[in-house]
C-alpha positions as a Markdown table, in Angstrom:
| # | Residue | x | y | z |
|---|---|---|---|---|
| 1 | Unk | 0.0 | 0.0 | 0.0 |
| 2 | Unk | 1.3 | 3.5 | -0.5 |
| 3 | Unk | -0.5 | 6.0 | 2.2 |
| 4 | Unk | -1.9 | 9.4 | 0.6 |
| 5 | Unk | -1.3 | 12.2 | 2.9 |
| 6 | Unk | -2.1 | 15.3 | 0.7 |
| 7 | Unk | -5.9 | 15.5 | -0.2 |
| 8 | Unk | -9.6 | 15.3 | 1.2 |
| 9 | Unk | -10.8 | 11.4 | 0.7 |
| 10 | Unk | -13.1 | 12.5 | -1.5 |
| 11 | Unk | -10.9 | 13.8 | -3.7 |
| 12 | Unk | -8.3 | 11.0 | -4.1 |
| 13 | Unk | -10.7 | 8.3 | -4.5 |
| 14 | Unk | -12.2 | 8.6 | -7.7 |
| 15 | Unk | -8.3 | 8.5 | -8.9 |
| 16 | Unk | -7.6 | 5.4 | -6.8 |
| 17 | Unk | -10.4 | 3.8 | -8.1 |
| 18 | Unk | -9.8 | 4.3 | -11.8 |
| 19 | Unk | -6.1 | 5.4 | -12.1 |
| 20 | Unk | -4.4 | 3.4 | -9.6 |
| 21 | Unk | -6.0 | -0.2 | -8.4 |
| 22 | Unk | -6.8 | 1.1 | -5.3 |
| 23 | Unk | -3.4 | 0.8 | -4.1 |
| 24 | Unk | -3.5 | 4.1 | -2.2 |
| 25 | Unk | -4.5 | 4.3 | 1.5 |
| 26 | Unk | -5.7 | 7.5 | 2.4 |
| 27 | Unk | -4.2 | 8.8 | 5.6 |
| 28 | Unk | -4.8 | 12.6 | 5.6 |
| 29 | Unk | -5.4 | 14.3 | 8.6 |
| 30 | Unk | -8.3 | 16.7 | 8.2 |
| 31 | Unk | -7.6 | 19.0 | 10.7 |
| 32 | Unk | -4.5 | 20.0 | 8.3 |
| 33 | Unk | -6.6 | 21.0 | 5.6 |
| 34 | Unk | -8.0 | 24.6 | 4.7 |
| 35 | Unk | -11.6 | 23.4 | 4.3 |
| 36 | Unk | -14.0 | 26.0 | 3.1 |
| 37 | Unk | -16.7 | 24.5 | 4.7 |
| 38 | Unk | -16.5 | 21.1 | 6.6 |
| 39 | Unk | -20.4 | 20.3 | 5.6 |
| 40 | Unk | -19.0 | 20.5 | 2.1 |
| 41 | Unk | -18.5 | 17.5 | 0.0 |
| 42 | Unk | -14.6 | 17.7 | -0.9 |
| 43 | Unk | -16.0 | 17.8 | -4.6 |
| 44 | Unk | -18.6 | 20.0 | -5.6 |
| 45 | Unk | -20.1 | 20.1 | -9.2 |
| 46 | Unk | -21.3 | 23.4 | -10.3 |
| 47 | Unk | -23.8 | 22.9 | -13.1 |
| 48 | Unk | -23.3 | 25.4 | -15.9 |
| 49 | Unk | -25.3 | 24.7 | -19.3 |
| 50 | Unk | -23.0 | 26.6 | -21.8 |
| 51 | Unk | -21.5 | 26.1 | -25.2 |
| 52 | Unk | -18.0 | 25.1 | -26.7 |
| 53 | Unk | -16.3 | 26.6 | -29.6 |
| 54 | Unk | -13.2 | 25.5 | -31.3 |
| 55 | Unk | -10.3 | 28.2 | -30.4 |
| 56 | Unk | -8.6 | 30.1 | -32.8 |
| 57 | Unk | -5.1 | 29.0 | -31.9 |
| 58 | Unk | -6.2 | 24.9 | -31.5 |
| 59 | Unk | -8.5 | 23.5 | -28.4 |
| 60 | Unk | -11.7 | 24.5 | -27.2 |
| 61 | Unk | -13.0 | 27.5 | -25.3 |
| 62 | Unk | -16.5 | 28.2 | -23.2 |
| 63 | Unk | -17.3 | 31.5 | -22.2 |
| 64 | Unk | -20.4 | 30.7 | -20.2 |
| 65 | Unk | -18.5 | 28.0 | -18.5 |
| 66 | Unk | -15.4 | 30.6 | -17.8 |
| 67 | Unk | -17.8 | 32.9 | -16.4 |
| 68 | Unk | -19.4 | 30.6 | -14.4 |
| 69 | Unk | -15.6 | 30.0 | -12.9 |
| 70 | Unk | -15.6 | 33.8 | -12.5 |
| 71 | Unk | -18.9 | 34.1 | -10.3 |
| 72 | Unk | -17.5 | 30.9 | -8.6 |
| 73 | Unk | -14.2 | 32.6 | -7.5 |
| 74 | Unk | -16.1 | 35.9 | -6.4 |
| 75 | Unk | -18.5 | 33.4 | -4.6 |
| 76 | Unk | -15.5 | 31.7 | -2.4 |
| 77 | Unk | -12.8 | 34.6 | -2.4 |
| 78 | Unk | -15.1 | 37.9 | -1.9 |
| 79 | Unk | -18.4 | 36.4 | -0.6 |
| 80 | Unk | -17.4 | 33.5 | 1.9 |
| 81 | Unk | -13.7 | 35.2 | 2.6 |
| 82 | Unk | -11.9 | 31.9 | 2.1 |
| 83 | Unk | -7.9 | 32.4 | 2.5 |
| 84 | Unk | -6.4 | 29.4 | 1.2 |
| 85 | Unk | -4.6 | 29.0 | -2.0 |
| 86 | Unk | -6.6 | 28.7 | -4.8 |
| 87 | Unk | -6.4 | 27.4 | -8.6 |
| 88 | Unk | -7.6 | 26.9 | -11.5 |
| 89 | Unk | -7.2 | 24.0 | -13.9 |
| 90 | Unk | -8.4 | 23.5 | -17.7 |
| 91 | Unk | -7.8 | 20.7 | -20.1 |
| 92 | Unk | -7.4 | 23.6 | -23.0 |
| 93 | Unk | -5.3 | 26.5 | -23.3 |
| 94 | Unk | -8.2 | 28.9 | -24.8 |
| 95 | Unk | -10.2 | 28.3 | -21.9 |
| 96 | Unk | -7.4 | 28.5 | -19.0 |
| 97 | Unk | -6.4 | 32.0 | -21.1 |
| 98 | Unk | -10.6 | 33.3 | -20.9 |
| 99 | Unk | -10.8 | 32.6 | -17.2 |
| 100 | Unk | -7.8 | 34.2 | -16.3 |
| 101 | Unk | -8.5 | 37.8 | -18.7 |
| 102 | Unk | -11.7 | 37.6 | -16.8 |
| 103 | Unk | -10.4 | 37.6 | -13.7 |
| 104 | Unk | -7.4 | 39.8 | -14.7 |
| 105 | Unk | -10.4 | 42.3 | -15.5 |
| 106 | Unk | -12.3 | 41.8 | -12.1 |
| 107 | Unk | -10.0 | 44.1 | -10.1 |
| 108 | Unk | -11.0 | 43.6 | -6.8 |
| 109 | Unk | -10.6 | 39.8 | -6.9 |
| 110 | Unk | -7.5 | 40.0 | -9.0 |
| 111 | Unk | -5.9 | 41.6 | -6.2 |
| 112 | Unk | -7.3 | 39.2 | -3.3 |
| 113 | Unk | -6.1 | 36.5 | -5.5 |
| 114 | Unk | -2.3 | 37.6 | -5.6 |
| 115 | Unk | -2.7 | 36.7 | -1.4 |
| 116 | Unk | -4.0 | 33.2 | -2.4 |
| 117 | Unk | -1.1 | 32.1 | -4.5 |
| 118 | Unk | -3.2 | 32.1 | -7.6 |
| 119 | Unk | -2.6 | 29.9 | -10.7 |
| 120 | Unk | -4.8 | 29.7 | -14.1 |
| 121 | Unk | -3.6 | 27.9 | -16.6 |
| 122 | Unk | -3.6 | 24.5 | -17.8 |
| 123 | Unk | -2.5 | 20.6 | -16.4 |
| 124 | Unk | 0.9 | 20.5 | -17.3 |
| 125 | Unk | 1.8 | 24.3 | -15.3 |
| 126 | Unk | 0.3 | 21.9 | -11.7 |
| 127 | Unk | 2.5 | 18.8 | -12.4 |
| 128 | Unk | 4.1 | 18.7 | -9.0 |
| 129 | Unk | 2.0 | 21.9 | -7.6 |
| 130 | Unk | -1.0 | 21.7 | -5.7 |
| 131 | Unk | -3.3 | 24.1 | -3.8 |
| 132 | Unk | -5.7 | 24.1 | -0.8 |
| 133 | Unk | -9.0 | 24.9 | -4.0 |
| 134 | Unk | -8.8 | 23.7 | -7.3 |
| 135 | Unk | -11.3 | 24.2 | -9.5 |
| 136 | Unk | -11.6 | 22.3 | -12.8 |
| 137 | Unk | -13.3 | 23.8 | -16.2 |
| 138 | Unk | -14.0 | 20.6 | -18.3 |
| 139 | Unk | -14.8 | 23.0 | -21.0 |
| 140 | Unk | -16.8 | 20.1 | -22.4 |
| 141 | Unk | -20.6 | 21.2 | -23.7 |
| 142 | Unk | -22.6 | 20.9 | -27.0 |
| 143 | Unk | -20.7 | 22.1 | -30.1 |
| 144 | Unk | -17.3 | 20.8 | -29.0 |
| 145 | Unk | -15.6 | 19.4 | -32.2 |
| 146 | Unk | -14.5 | 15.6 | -32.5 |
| 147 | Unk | -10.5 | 16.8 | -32.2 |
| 148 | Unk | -11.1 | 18.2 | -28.8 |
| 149 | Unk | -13.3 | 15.5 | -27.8 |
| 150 | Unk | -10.7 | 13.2 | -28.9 |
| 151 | Unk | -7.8 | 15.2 | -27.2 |
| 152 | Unk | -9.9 | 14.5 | -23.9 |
| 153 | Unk | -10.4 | 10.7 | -24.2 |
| 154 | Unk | -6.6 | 10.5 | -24.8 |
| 155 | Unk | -5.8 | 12.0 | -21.9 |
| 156 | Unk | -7.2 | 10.3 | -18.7 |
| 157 | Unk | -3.7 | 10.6 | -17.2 |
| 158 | Unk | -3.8 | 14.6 | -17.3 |
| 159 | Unk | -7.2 | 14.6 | -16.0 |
| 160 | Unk | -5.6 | 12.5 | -12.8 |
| 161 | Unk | -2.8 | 15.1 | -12.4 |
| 162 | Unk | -5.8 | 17.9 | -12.1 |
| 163 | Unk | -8.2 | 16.7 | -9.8 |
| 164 | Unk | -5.6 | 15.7 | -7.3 |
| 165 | Unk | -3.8 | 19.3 | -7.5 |
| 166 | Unk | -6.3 | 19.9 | -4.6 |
| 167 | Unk | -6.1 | 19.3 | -1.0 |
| 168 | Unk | -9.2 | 20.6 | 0.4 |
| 169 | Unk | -12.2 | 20.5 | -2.0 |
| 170 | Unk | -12.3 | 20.1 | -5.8 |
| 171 | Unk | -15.3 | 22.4 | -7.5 |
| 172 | Unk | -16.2 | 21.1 | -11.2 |
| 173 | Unk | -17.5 | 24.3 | -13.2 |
| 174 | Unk | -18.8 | 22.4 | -16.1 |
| 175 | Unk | -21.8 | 20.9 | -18.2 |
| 176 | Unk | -23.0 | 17.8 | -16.1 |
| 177 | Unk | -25.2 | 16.5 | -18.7 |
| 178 | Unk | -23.0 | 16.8 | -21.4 |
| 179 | Unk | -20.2 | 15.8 | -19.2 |
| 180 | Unk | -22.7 | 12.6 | -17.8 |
| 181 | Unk | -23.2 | 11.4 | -21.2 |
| 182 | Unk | -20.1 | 12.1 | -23.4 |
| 183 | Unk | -17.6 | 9.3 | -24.7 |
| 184 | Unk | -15.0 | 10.5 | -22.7 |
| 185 | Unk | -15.1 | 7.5 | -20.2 |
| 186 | Unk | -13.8 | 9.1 | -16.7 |
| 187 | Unk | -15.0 | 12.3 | -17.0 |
| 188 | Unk | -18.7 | 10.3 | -17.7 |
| 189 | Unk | -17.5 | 8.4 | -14.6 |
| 190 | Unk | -16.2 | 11.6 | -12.4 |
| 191 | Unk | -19.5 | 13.0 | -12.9 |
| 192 | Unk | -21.3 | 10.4 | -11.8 |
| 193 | Unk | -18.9 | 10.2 | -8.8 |
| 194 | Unk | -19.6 | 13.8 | -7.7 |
| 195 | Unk | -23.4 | 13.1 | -7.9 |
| 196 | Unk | -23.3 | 10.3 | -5.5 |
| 197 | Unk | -21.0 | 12.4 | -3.0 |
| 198 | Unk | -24.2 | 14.8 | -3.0 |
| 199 | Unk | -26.2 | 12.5 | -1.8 |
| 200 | Unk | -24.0 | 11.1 | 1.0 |
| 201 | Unk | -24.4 | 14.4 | 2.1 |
| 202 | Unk | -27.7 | 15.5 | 2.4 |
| 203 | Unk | -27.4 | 18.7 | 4.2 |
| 204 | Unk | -25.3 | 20.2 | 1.8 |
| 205 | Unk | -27.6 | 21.8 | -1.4 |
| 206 | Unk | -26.1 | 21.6 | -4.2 |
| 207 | Unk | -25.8 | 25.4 | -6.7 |
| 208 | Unk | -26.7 | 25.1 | -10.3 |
| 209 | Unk | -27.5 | 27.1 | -13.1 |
C-alpha cells in the first residue's frame, strides 16, 4: 500500500479507483486542511449549461462555463472570505487564457487572489503543484468538435494530475449533462462520482444554473 497524505478522501478516491487499483490508503489528517466549509463535499459540481467553440489557436473554449468559474471565485474569495490557495485548472489553453483575462479584469478579486497564491492555466503548469481549491473547467458542452473531444479521451492521465492538484475540495465548473453522457469514459464516470457524493451528504444543497 502507499498511504496518501495530501488531499480530502473525497478527492483521491475517484483516482484510486480508476487510475491506480486502489493501491493508495488515504491517511490525511483533516484537521490540516483549509476546508471551506467542513459540511461540504470535498468535490462540488457546479452545473453550468453553456457552449464550446473551437479556439482560434487549437482546443476549445467556453465562455459561459469561464464565467461561471468567474462568479464561482467571487463566490468563495469575496463572498465566503476563504484564504487558502486557490487554482484553477483546464484541459485547453483557450479556456485557461478566458478565465484568467476575466479575472485579470475583475479588479477587486484580482488583487485578493495575488494573497491566495493564484494559478490559471492549464494541467501541465500543476504537475508537481498543488493548492488548498482547485477548480476544474471541463470545457466540455454541446458544439465541442470531435478533435477536442478526442484530445480528452486521450488524456485520462492529465485529467488525474488535475483533480488531485487539490487538497481541500475540488469544484467542477462544467456541463453535467453533457459531461454525464459524453464518450470521454472518466469524465462520464467523475460526474457520476460527484453526484453520488451529493447524496451522502444531504445537508449540503447543491448550486446550479
Amino acid at each position: 500500500l502507499v498511504d496518501h497524505h495530501r488531499s480530502h478522501s473525497d478527492i483521491i478516491e475517484f483516482s484510486n479507483r480508476e487510475f491506480y487499483q486502489d493501491r493508495l490508503r488515504v491517511a490525511t489528517r483533516y484537521d490540516n486542511l483549509r476546508l471551506v466549509n467542513p459540511k461540504e463535499p470535498g468535490v462540488r459540481w457546479r452545473n453550468v449549461q453553456g457552449e464550446s467553440h473551437s479556439a482560434p489557436g487549437g482546443g476549445s473554449v467556453n465562455h459561459k462555463e469561464a464565467q461561471a468559474v468567474l462568479d464561482e471565485l467571487v463566490q468563495l474569495v469575496l463572498n465566503r472570505g476563504y484564504v487558502g490557495t486557490i487554482g484553477v485548472v483546464s484541459p485547453f489553453r483557450a479556456q485557461a487564457n478566458a478565465i484568467r483575462n476575466a479575472c485579470i479584469n475583475h479588479n477587486e478579486l484580482d488583487r485578493a487572489l495575488i494573497e491566495r497564491d493564484f494559478l490559471v492555466d492549464t494541467v501541465h503548469k500543476f504537475q508537481g503543484d498543488e493548492r488548498d481549491v482547485m477548480i476544474f473547467s471541463p470545457t466540455l458542452s454541446k458544439g465541442m468538435s470531435s478533435r477536442s473531444i478526442w484530445f480528452l479521451k486521450d488524456n485520462g492521465n492529465l485529467f488525474n494530475v488535475a483533480i488531485t492538484r487539490a487538497r481541500a475540495q475540488l469544484i467542477v465548473v462544467g456541463d453535467l449533462a453533457e459531461c454525464g453522457s459524453c464518450d470521454v469514459d472518466y469524465l462520464s464516470k467523475f460526474a457520476q462520482y460527484s453526484q453520488d457524493l451529493i447524496k451522502t451528504n444531504g445537508d449540503w444543497v447543491e448550486l446550479e444554473e
